[in-house]
Coordinates of C-alpha atoms and ligand atoms in Angstrom, one line a residue:
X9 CA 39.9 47.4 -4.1
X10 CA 37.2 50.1 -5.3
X11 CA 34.9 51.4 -2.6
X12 CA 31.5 51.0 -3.1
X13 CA 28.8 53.8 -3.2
X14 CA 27.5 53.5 0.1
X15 CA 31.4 52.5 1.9
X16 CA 32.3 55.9 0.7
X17 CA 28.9 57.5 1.8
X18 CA 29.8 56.4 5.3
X19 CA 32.8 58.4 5.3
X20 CA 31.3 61.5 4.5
X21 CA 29.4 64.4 6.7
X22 CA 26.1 63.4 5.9
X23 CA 24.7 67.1 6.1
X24 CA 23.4 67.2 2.5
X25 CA 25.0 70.9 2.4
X26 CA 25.2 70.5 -1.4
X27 CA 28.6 72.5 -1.6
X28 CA 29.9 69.7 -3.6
X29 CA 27.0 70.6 -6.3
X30 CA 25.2 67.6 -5.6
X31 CA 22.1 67.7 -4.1
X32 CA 22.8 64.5 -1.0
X33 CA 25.7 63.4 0.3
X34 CA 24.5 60.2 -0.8
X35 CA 24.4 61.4 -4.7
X36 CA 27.9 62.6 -3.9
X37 CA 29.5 59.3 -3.2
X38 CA 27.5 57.2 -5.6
X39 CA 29.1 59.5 -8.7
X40 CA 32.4 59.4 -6.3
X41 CA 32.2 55.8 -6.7
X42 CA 31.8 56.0 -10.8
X43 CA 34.7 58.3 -10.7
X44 CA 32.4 61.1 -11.9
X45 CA 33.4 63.4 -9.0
X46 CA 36.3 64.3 -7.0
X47 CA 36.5 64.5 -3.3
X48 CA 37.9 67.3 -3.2
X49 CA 34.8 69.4 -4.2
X50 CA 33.5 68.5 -0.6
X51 CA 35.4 70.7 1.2
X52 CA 34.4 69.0 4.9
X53 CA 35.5 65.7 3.4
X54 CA 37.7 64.3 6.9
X55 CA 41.2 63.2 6.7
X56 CA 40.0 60.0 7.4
X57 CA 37.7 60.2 4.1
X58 CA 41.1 61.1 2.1
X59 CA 43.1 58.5 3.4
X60 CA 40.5 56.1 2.5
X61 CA 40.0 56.7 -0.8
X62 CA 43.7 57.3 -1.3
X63 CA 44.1 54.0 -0.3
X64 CA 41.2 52.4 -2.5
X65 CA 42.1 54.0 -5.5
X66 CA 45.9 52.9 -5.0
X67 CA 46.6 50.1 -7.8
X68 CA 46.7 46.5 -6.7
X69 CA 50.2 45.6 -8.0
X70 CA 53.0 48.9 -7.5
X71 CA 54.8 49.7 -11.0
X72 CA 58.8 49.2 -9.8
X73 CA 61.2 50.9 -12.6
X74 CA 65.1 49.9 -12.6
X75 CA 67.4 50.7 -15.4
X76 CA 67.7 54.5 -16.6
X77 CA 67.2 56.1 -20.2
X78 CA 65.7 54.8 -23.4
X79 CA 66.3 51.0 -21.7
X80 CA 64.4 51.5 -18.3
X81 CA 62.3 48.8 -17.3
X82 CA 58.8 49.5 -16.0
X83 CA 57.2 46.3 -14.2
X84 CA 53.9 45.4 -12.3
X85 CA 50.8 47.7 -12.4
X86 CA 48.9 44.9 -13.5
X87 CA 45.3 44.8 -12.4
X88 CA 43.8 41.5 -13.9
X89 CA 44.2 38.2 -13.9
X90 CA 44.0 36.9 -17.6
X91 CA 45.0 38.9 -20.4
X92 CA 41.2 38.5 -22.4
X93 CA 39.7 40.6 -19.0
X94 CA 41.5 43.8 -20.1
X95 CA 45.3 43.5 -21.1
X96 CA 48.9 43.6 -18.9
X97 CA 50.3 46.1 -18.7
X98 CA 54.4 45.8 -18.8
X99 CA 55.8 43.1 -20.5
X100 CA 57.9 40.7 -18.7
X101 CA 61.3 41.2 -19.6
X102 CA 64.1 38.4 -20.2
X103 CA 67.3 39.1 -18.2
X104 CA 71.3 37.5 -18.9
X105 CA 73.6 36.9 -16.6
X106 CA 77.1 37.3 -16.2
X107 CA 79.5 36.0 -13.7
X108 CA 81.7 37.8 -11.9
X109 CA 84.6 35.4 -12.3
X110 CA 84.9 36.2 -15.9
X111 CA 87.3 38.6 -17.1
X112 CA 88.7 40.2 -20.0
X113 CA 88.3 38.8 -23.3
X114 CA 85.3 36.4 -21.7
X115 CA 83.3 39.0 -19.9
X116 CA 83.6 40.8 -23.3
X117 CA 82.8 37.5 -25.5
X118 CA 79.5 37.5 -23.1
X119 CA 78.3 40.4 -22.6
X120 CA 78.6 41.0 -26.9
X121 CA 76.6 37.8 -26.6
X122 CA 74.2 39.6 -24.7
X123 CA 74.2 42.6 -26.4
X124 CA 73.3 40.5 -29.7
X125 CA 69.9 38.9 -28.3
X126 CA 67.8 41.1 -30.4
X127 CA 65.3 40.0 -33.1
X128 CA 62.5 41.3 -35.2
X129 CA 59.3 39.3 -35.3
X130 CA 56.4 40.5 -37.2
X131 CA 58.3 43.8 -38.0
X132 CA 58.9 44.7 -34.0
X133 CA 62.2 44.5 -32.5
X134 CA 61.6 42.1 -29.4
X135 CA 64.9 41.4 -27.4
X136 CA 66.6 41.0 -23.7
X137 CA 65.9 43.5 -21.5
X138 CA 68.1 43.1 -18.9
X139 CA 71.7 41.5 -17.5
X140 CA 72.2 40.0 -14.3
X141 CA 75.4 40.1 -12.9
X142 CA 76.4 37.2 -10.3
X143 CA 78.6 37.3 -7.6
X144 CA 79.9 34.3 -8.2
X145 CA 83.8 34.7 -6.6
X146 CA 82.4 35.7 -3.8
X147 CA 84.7 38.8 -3.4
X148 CA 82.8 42.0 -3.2
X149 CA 85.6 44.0 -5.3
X150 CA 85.3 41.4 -8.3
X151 CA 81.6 41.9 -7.9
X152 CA 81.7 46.2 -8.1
X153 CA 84.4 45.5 -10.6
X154 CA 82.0 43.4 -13.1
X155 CA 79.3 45.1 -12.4
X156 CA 80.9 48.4 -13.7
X157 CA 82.1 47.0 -16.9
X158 CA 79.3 46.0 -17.7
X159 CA 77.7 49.0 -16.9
X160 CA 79.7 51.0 -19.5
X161 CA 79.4 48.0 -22.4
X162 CA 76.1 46.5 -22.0
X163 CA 73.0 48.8 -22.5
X164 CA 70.3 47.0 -20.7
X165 CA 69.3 47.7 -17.0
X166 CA 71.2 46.2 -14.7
X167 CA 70.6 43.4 -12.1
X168 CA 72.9 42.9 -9.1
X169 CA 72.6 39.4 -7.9
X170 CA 74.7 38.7 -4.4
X171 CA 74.0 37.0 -1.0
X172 CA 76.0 39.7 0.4
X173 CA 75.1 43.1 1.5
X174 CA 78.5 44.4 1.2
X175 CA 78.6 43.4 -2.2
X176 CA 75.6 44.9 -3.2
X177 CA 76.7 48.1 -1.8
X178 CA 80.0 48.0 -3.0
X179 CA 78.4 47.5 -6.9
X180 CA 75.8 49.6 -6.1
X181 CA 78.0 52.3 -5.0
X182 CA 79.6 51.6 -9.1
X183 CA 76.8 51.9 -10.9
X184 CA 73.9 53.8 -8.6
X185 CA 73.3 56.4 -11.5
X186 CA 72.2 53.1 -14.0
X187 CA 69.4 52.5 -11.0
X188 CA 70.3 48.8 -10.6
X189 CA 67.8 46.2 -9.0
X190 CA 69.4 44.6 -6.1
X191 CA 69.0 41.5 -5.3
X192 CA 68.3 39.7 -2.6
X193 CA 67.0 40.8 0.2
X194 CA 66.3 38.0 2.7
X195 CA 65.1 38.0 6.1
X196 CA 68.9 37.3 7.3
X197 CA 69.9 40.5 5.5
X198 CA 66.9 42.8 5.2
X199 CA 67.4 45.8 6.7
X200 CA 71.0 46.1 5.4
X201 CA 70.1 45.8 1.7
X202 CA 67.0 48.1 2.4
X203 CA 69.5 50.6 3.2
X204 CA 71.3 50.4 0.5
X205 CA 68.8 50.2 -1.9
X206 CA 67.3 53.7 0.2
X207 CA 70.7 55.1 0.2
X208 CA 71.1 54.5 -3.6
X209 CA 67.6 55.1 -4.6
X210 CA 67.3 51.8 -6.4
X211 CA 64.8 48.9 -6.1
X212 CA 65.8 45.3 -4.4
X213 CA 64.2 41.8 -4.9
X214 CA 62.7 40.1 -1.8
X215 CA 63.5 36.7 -1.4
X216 CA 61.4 34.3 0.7
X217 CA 60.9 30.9 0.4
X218 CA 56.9 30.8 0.9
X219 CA 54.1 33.0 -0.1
X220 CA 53.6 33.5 3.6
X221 CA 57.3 34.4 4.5
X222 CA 57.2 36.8 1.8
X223 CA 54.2 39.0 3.0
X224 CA 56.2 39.2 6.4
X225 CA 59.6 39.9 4.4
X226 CA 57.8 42.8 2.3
X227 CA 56.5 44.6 5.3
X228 CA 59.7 44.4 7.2
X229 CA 61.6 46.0 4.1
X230 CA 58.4 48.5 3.7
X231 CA 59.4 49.0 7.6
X232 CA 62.9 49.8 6.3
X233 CA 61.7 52.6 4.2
X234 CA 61.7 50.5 0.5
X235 CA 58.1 50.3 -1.4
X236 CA 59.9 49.4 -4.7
X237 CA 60.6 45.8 -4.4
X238 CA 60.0 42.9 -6.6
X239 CA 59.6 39.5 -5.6
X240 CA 61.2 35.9 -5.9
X241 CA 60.5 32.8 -4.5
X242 CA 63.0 30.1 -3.7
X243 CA 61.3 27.6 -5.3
X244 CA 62.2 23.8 -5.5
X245 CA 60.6 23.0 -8.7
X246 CA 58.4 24.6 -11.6
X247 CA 55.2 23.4 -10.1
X248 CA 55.7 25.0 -6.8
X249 CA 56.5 28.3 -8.3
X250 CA 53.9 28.4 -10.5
X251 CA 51.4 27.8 -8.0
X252 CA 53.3 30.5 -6.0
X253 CA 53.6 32.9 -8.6
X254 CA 49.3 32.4 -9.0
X255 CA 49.0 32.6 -5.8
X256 CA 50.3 35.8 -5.1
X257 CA 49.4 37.7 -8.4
X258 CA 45.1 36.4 -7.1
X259 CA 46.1 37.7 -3.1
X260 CA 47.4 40.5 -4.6
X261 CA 44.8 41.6 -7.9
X262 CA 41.3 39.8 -6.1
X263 CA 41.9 40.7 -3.0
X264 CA 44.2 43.7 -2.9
X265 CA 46.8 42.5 -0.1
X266 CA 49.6 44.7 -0.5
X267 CA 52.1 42.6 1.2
X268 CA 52.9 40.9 -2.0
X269 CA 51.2 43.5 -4.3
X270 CA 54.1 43.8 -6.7
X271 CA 56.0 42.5 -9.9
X272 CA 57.6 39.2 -9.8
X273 CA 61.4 37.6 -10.8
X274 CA 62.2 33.7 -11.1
X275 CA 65.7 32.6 -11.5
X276 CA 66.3 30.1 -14.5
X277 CA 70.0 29.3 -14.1
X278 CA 70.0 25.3 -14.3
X279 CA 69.3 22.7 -16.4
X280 CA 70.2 22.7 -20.2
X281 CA 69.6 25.7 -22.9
X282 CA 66.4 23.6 -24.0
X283 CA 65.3 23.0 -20.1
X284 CA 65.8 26.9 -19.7
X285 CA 63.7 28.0 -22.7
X286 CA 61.1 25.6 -21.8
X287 CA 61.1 26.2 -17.8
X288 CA 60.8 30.6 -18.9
X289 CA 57.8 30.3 -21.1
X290 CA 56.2 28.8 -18.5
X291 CA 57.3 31.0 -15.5
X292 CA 56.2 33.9 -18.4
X293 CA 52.6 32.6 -18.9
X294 CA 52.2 32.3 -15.1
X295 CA 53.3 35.3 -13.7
X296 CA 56.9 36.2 -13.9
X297 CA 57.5 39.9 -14.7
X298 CA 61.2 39.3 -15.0
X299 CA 63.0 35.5 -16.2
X300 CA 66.8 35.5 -15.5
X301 CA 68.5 33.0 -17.5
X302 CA 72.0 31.6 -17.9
X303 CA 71.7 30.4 -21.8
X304 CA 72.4 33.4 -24.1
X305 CA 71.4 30.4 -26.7
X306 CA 69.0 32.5 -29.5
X307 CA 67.2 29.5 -30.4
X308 CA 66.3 29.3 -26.4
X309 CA 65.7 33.2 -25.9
X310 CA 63.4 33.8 -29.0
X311 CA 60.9 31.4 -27.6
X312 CA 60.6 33.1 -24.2
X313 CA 60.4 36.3 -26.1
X314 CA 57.7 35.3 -28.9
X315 CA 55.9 34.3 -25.7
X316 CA 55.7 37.5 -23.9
X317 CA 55.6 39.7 -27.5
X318 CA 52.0 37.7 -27.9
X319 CA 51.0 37.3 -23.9
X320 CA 51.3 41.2 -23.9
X321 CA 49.7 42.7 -26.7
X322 CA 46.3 43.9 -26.3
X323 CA 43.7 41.6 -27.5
X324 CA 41.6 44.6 -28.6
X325 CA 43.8 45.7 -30.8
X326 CA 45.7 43.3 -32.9
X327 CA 49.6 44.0 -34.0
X328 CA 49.5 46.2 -37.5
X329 CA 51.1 47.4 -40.1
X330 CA 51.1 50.5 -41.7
X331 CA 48.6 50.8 -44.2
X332 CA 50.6 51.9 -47.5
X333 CA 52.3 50.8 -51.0
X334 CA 55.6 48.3 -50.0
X335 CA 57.3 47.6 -52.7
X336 CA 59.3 44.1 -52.4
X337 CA 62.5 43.8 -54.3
X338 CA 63.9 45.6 -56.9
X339 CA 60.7 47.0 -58.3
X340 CA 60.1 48.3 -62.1
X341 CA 56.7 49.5 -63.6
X342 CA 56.1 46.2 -64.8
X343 CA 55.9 44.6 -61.2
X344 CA 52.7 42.8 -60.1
X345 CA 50.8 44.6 -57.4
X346 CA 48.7 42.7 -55.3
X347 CA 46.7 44.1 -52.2
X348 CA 46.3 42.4 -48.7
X349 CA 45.2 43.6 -44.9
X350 CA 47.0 45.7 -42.0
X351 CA 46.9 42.6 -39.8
X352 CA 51.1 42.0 -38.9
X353 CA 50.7 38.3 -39.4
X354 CA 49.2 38.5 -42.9
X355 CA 50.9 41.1 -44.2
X356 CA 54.1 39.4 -43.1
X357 CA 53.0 35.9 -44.5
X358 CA 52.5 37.7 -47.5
X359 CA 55.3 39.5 -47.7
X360 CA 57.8 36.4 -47.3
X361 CA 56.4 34.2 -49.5
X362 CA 56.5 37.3 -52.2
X363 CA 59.9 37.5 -51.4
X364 CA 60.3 33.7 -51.5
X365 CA 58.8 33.8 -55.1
X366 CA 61.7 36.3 -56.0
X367 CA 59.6 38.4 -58.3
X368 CA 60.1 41.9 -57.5
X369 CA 56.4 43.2 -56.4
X370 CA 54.3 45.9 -54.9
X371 CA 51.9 44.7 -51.7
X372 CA 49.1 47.2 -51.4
X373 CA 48.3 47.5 -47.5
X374 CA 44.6 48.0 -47.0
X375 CA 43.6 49.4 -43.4
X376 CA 41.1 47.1 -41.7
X377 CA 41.7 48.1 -38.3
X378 CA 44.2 45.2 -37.9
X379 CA 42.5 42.4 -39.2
X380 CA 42.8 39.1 -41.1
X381 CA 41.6 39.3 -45.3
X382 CA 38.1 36.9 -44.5
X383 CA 37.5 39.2 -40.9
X384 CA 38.0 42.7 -42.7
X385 CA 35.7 41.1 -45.5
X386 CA 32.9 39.7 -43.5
X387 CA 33.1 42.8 -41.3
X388 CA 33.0 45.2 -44.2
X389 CA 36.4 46.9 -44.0
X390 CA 37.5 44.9 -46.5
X391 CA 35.4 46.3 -50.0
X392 CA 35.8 47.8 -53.3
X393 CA 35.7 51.1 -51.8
X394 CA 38.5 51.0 -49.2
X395 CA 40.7 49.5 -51.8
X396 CA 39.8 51.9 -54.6
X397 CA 40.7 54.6 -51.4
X398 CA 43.9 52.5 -50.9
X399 CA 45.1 52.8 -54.3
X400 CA 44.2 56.4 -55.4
X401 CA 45.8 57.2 -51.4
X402 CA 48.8 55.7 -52.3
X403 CA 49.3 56.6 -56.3
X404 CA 49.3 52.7 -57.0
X405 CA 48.3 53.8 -60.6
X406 CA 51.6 56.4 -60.9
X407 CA 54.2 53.4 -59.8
X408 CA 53.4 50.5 -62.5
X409 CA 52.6 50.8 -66.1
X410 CA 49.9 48.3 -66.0
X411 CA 45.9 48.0 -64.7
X412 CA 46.3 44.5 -63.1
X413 CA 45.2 44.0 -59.5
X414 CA 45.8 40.5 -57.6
X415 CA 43.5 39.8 -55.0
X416 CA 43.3 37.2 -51.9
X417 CA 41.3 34.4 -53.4
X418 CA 39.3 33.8 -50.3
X419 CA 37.8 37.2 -51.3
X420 CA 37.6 36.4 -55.6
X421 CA 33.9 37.3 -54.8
X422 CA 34.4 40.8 -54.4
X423 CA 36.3 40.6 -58.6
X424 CA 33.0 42.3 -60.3
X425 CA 32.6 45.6 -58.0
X426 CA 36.7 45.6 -57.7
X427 CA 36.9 45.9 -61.7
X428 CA 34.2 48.7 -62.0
X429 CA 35.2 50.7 -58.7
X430 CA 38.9 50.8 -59.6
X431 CA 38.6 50.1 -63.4
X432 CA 41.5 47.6 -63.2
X433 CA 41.8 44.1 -64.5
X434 CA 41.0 41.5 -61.4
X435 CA 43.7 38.8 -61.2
X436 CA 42.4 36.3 -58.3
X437 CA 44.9 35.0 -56.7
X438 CA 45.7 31.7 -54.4
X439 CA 43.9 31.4 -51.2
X440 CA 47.0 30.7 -49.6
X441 CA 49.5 32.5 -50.0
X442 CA 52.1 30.1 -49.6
X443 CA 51.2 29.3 -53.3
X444 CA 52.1 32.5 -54.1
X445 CA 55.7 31.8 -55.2
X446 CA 54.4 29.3 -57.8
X447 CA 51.6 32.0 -59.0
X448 CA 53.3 34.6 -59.1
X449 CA 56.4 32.5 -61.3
X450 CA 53.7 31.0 -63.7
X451 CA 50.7 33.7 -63.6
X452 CA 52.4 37.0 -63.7
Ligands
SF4_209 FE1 27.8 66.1 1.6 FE2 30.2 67.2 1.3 FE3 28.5 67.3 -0.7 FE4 28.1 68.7 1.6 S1 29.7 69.0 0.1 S2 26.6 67.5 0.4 S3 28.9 67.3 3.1 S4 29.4 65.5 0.1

């Protein structure tokens, strides 16, 4: 938590000397406090001082980073509690398991099952992030054996999942250069998967069964040398570990106790492909930085995904499109050209139901800073002047060989200014576009 003006001023010297270019030491902390200064422009600031502020200005939640390359996985750094205070920060990511007992043609069958979990939503590719491996058989060369197949088939980072610290080393020692998250380490086992996960230079999940056995769990393995840990709670049922989950994230954001000050994994490996789905959105909403689940189902991943793609983007600044001239279809000069806003879910509601309509046509993309046809309107991003800019920008006269221009018709009222900005004939069009199809069939 943030020192105040006057915390900080009680660390300092006190002698006013004004080396720091402020006239008090008092001025000194208050703009120390609003992040204005530095403290190192006092220059008899005390260790103490340093170590202080150090400590105050640390983040609540520690970023933890597994995985190597273009599919690294950054997790935690959050700072608030609800996504409308500021935003989060690293999306939870949706992890896959594989046990060890398969071989063969069915470790390949699953792990191309994996692989294939990706989908586009709103024109972003959202997908699983991670696999799991399992140490199911028990034997600790079936486990390092897995684990490195999967390693050089499967892309995503990596999670080692064994009761065993001679498993986990013995995998570890297979695929230390993919930086895979070991899990878990228990109190039973703590210092010896510390040391491997210090050895290898990769972070471990700490398990406990109790928001109080996992503060004591994270200092021992902070003890053991490891500060990048995530944690996972042996949870009975969904209730519990939610109110677990909550607990720790408001310990650990509202009142900075490091102890459990870092990202969060929950196991999903029972119950049906439906119960799994269902049980992750949940876990994701309330605080789960990482869901392992057994299903690689798509109908039950795409949910758990949709729900972190809209948990985690930023509510300032809604998901957009590129503002330009898409042409749908196979396009001729006689195609109709209609215009819309930047906001992803609009332009992509628009842009299926054009394609539904099967008439080849252009969509002119209008830049409103993101947002919906009656928002950008009421707002004033949405006017004859920024679509007259649109089309001259994009040479929307140079692609067809006619002047017509279909408009939204929740904004027919802008027709008369449209015509004599752009000197084009106005063509209102439906209010909702799902009529579209039938308009653009019977109109155009
Ligand atoms: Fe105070 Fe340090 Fe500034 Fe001197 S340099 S006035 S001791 S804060």
């Amino acid at each position: 938590m943030a020192l105040t003006g006057l915390q900080i001023f009680k660390l300092l010297p006190k002698t006013n000397c004004k080396k720091c270019g402020m006239p008090t030491c008092l001025a000194f902390a208050m703009a120390l406090a609003q992040k204005k200064s530095s403290l190192d422009d006092c220059p008899f600031a005390s260790d103490e001082a340093k170590t202080a502020l150090a400590e105050a200005a640390a983040p609540p939640m520690r970023q933890v980073k597994f995985g190597a390359g273009d599919h690294e996985v950054k997790l935690g750094a959050e700072t608030v509690m609800f996504r409308h205070e500021e935003k989060f920060y690293s999306p939870a990511v949706v992890a896959v398991t594989v046990s060890d007992k398969l071989t063969g043609d069915d470790l390949k069958a699953r792990i191309d099952a994996i692989n294939a979990l990706q989908f586009e939503r709103v024109g972003q590719q959202i997908g699983v992030g991670a696999v799991a491996v399992l140490n199911d058989s028990g034997s600790a060369d079936d486990f390092a054996t897995t684990a490195a197949a999967v390693k050089e088939s499967c892309p995503f980072a990596m999670i080692l999942v064994s009761d065993s610290a001679d498993a986990l080393s013995a995998a570890a020692a297979k695929t230390a250069d993919a930086v895979p998250l070991l899990a878990c380490a228990t109190a039973d086992n703590a210092e010896k998967v510390a040391a491997i996960a210090k050895e290898k230079k990769c972070p471990l999940v700490a398990q406990a069964d109790s928001v109080e056995a996992m503060a004591q769990l994270t200092e021992k393995i902070q003890a053991a040398g490891v500060e990048d840990m995530v944690l996972s709670l042996k949870a009975v049922n969904l209730k519990d570990e939610l109110y677990a989950l909550s607990q720790m994230r408001s310990l650990a954001l509202k009142k900075t106790f490091r102890p459990l000050g870092f990202p969060t994994l929950s196991f999903v490996l029972k119950g049906s492909a439906e119960e799994q789905s269902a049980r992750g959105v949940a876990l994701i909403c309330k605080y789960a930085g990482i869901v392992v689940v057994e299903t690689t189902e798509p109908f039950a991943i795409l949910p758990i995904l949709t729900t972190v793609m809209n948990i985690f983007t930023d509510p300032q600044k809604p998901v957009q499109v590129e503002p330009k001239l898409y042409p749908i279809g196979e396009v001729t000069k006689d195609s109709p050209v209609m215009f819309t806003t930047n906001f992803s879910l609009t332009y992509y509601t628009v842009e299926s139901d054009v394609e539904a309509s099967r008439v080849p046509s252009y969509i002119l993309v209008v830049d409103t800073e993101g947002t919906s046809v009656l928002t950008a309107y009421s707002g004033d991003k949405l006017n004859e002047k920024s679509v007259a800019d649109a089309m001259t920008k994009y040479d929307v006269a140079n692609q067809v060989n006619h002047k017509k221009l279909i408009i939204p018709g929740y904004v027919a009222v802008m027709s008369g200014k449209l015509e004599e900005a752009t000197g084009w004939e106005i063509l209102v069009g439906p209010r909702e576009c799902s009529v579209l199809p039938k308009y653009l069939k019977e109109v155009v």
